[in-house]
Coordinates of C-alpha atoms and ligand atoms in Angstrom, one line a residue:
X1 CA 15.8 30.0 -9.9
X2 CA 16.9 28.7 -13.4
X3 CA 20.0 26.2 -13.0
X4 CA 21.6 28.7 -15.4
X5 CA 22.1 31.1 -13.0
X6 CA 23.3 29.3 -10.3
X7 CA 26.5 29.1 -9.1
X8 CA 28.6 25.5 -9.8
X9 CA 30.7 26.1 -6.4
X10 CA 30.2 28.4 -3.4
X11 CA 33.6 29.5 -3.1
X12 CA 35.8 30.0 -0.2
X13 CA 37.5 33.3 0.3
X14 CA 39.5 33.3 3.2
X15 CA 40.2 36.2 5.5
X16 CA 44.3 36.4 6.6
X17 CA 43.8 39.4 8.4
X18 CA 44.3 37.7 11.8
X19 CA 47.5 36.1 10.8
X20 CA 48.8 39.8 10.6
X21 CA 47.2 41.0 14.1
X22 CA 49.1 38.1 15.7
X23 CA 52.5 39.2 13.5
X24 CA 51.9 42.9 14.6
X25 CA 51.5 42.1 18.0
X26 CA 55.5 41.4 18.2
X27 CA 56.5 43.9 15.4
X28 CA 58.4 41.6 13.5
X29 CA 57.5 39.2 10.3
X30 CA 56.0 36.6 12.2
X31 CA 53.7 34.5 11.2
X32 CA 53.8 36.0 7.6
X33 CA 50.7 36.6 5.9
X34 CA 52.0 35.5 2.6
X35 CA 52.5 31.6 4.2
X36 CA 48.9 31.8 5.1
X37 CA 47.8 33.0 1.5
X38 CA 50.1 29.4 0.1
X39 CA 48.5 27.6 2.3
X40 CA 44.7 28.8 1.5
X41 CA 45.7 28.2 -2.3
X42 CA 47.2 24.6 -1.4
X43 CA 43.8 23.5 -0.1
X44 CA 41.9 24.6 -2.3
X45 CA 40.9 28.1 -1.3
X46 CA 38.9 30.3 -4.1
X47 CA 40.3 33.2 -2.9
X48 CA 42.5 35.5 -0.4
X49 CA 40.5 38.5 1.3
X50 CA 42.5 41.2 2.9
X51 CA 41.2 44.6 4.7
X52 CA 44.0 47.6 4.2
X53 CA 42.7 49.3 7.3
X54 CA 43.5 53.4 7.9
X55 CA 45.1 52.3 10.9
X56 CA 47.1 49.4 9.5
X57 CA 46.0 47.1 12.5
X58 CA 46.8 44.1 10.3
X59 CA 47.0 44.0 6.5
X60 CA 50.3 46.9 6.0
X61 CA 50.5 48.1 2.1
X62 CA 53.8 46.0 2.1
X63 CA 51.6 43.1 2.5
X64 CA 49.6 43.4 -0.8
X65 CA 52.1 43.1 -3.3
X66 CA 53.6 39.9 -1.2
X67 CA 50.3 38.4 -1.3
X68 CA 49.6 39.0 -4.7
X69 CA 52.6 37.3 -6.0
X70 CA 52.5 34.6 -3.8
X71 CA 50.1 32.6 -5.0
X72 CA 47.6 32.7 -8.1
X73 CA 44.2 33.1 -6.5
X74 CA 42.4 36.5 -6.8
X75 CA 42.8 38.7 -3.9
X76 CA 39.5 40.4 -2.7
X77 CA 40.5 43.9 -1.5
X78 CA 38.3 45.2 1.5
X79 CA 38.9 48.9 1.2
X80 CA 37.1 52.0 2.7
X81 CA 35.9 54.2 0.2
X82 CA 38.4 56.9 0.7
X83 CA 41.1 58.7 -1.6
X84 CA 43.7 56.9 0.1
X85 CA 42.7 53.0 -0.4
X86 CA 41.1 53.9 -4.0
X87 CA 44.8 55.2 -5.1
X88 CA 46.3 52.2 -3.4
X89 CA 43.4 49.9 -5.0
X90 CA 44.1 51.5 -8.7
X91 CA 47.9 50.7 -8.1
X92 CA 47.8 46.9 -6.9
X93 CA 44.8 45.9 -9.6
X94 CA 43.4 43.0 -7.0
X95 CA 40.9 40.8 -8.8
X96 CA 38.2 42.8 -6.1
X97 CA 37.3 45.7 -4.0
X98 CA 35.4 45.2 -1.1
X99 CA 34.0 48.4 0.1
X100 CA 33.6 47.9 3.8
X101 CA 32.3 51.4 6.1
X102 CA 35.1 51.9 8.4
X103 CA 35.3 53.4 12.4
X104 CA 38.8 54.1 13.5
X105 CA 37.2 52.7 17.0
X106 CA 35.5 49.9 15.6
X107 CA 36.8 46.2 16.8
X108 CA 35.5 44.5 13.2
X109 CA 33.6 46.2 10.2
X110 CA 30.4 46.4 12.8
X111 CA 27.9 47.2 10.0
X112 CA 27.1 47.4 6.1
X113 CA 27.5 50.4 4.3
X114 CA 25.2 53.1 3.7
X115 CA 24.8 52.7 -0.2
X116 CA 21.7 54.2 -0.3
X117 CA 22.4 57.6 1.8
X118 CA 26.1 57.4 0.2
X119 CA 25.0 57.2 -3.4
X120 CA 27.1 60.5 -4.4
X121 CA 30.5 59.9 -2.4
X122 CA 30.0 56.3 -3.6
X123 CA 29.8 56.6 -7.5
X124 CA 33.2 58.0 -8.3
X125 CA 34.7 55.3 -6.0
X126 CA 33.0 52.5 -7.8
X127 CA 33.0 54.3 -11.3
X128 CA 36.8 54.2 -11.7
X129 CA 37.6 51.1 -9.8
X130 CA 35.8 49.3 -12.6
X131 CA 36.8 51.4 -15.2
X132 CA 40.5 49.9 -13.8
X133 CA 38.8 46.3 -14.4
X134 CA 38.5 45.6 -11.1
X135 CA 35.8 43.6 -10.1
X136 CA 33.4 45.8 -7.3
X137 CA 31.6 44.6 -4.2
X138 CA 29.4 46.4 -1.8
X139 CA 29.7 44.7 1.9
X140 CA 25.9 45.7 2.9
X141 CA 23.0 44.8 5.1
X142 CA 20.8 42.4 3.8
X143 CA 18.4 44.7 3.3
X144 CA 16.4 45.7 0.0
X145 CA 16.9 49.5 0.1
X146 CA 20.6 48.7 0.0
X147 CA 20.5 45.9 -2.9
X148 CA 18.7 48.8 -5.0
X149 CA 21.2 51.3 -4.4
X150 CA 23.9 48.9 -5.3
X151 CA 22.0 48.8 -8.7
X152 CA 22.0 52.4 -9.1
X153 CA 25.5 52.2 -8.4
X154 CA 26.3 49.2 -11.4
X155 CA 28.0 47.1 -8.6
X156 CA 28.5 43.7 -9.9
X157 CA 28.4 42.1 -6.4
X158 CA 27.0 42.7 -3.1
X159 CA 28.5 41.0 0.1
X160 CA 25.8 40.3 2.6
X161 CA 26.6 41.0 6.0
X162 CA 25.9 38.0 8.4
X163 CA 27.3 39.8 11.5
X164 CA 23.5 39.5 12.8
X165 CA 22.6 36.5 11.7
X166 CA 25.7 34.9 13.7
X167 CA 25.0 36.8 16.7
X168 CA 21.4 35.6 16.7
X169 CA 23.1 32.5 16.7
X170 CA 24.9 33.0 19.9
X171 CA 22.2 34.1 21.7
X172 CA 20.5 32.0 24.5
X173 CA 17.2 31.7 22.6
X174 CA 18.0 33.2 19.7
X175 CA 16.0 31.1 17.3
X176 CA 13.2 32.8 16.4
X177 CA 15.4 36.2 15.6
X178 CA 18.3 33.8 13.9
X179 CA 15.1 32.2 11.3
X180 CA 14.1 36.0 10.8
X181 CA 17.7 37.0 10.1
X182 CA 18.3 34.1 7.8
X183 CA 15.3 34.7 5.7
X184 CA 16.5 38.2 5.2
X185 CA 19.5 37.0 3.9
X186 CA 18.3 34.2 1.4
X187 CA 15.3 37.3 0.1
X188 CA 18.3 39.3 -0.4
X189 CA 20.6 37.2 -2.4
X190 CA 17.6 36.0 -4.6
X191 CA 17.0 40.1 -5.2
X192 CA 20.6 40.8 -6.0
X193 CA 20.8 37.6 -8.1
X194 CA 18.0 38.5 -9.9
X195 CA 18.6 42.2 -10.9
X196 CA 21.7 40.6 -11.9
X197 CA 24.1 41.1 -8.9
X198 CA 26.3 38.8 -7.9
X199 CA 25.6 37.9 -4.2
X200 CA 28.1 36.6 -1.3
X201 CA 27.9 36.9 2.5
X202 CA 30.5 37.1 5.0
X203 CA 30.9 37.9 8.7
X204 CA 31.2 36.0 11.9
X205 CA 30.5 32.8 10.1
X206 CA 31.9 29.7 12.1
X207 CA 31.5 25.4 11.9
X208 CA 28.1 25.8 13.3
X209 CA 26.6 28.7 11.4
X210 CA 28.0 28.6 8.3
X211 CA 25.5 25.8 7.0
X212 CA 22.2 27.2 6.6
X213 CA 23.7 30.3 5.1
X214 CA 25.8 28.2 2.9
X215 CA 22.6 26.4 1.9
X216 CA 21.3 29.5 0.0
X217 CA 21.3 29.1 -3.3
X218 CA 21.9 31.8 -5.0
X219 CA 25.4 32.5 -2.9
X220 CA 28.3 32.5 -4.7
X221 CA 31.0 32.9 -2.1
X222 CA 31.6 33.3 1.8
X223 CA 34.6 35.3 3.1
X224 CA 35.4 34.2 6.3
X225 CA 38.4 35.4 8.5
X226 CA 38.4 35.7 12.5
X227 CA 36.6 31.9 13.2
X228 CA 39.1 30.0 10.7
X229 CA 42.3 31.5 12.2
X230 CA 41.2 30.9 16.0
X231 CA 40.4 27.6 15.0
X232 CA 44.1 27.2 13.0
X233 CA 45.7 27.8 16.2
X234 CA 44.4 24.1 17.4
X235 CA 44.6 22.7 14.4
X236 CA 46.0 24.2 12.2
X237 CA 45.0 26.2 8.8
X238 CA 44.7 23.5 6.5
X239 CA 42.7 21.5 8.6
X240 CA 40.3 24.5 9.4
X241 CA 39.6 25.5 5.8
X242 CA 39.3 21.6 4.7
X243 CA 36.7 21.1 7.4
X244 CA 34.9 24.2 6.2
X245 CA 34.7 23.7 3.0
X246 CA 33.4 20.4 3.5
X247 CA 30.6 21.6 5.3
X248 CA 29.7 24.1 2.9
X249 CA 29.9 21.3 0.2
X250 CA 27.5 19.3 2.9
X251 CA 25.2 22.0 2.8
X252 CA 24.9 22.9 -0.9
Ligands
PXP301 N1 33.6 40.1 4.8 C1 33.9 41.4 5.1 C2 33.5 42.5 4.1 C3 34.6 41.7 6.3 O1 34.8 43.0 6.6 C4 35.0 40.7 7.1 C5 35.8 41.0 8.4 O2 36.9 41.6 8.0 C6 34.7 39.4 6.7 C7 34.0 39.1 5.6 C8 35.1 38.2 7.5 O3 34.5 38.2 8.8 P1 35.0 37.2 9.9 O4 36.5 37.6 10.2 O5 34.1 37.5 11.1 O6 34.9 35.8 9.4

């Protein structure tokens, strides 16, 4: 890959959602959000990622706005592609829109999206979220049918789903289909980088996954959510993001 095209710095967009499933567990303001999203940009975060769910589970519309004025980093929208979040997404302007598939019953965003079979409900979506200047991203499989619908579609970025590449990982094993699932995931970021899409990867990442996949070249960013607020609660927030983005510097 020519050095001209590579990324200078993975970046680090960190998922606060969690921070808000702990505050809506009690109903009240706390812990905020917004001190989470300071604290990202005081260590040295790239980013804040946030998922407006239909159900409001965490991230509440109130939330945005709070976010967006707290701190100066660009705020990466996950958003289903519905009438709903696209109104909210034109209103707030985040630097990103992440469109996630969504299942009321779901416990996390399970798998990608269907670009490919979604093509026509898609194009709108994506059509007038750029033509608002925000930037668009597809959260998809790593998969090469859906990096070529994502061209069709003229979305800048594609976020590679790692959710099973990590479980692979967890599995008693596991190596052989973690190798498999990690060379799906480099080919696809070297496709999308060179049909000139932007490629990043998120999902289930953790201290001991995140290298190899931070390893790939071509990535420009990880979001990653659920693993750094557990871990904040032992050590707290700045000490989890330091120590992850020092070992995605390691592995670069
Ligand atoms: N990227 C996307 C598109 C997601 O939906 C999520 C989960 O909300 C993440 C990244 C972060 O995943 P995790 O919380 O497992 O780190």
């Amino acid at each position: 890959m020519s050095e001209l095209i590579r990324p200078a710095k993975l970046r680090l967009g960190v998922n606060i959602d969690h921070v808000a499933t702990i505050r809506n567990a009690r109903g009240g303001d706390h812990p905020d959000p917004v001190r989470a999203a300071e604290i990202v940009a005081a260590v040295g975060g790239d980013g804040i990622t946030a998922h407006l769910r239909e159900d409001r589970r965490h991230i509440r519309d109130d939330d945005l706005a709070r976010i967006q004025d707290a701190t100066g980093l660009p705020l990466n929208l996950e958003m289903a592609a519905t009438e709903e979040m696209l109104a909210i997404a034109l209103r707030h302007k985040p630097h990103a829109a992440c469109i996630v598939p969504e299942r009321r019953e779901e416990r996390t965003t399970e798998g990608g999206l269907d670009a490919a079979g979604m093509h026509n409900h898609l194009a709108p979506v994506v059509g007038r979220l750029l033509d608002a200047g925000i930037s668009v991203s597809l959260f998809i499989a790593p998969d090469a049918r859906q990096i070529e619908a994502a061209m069709r579609l003229g979305a800048p970025v594609v976020e590679l789903h790692t959710g099973e590449y990590a479980h692979a990982c967890l599995e008693e094993g596991g190596g052989e289909a973690r190798a498999v699932e990690l060379r799906r995931i480099a080919d696809m970021a070297a496709l999308a980088a060179k049909n000139g899409i932007e490629p990043h990867a998120g999902h289930g990442l953790t201290y001991e996954n995140v290298q190899p996949i931070a390893a790939i070249p071509q990535l420009a960013e990880l979001n990653i959510g659920h693993y750094l607020i557990g871990e904040a609660i032992f050590c707290g927030l700045e000490q989890s993001i330091r120590r992850m983005r020092q070992l995605m510097d390691d592995a670069r």
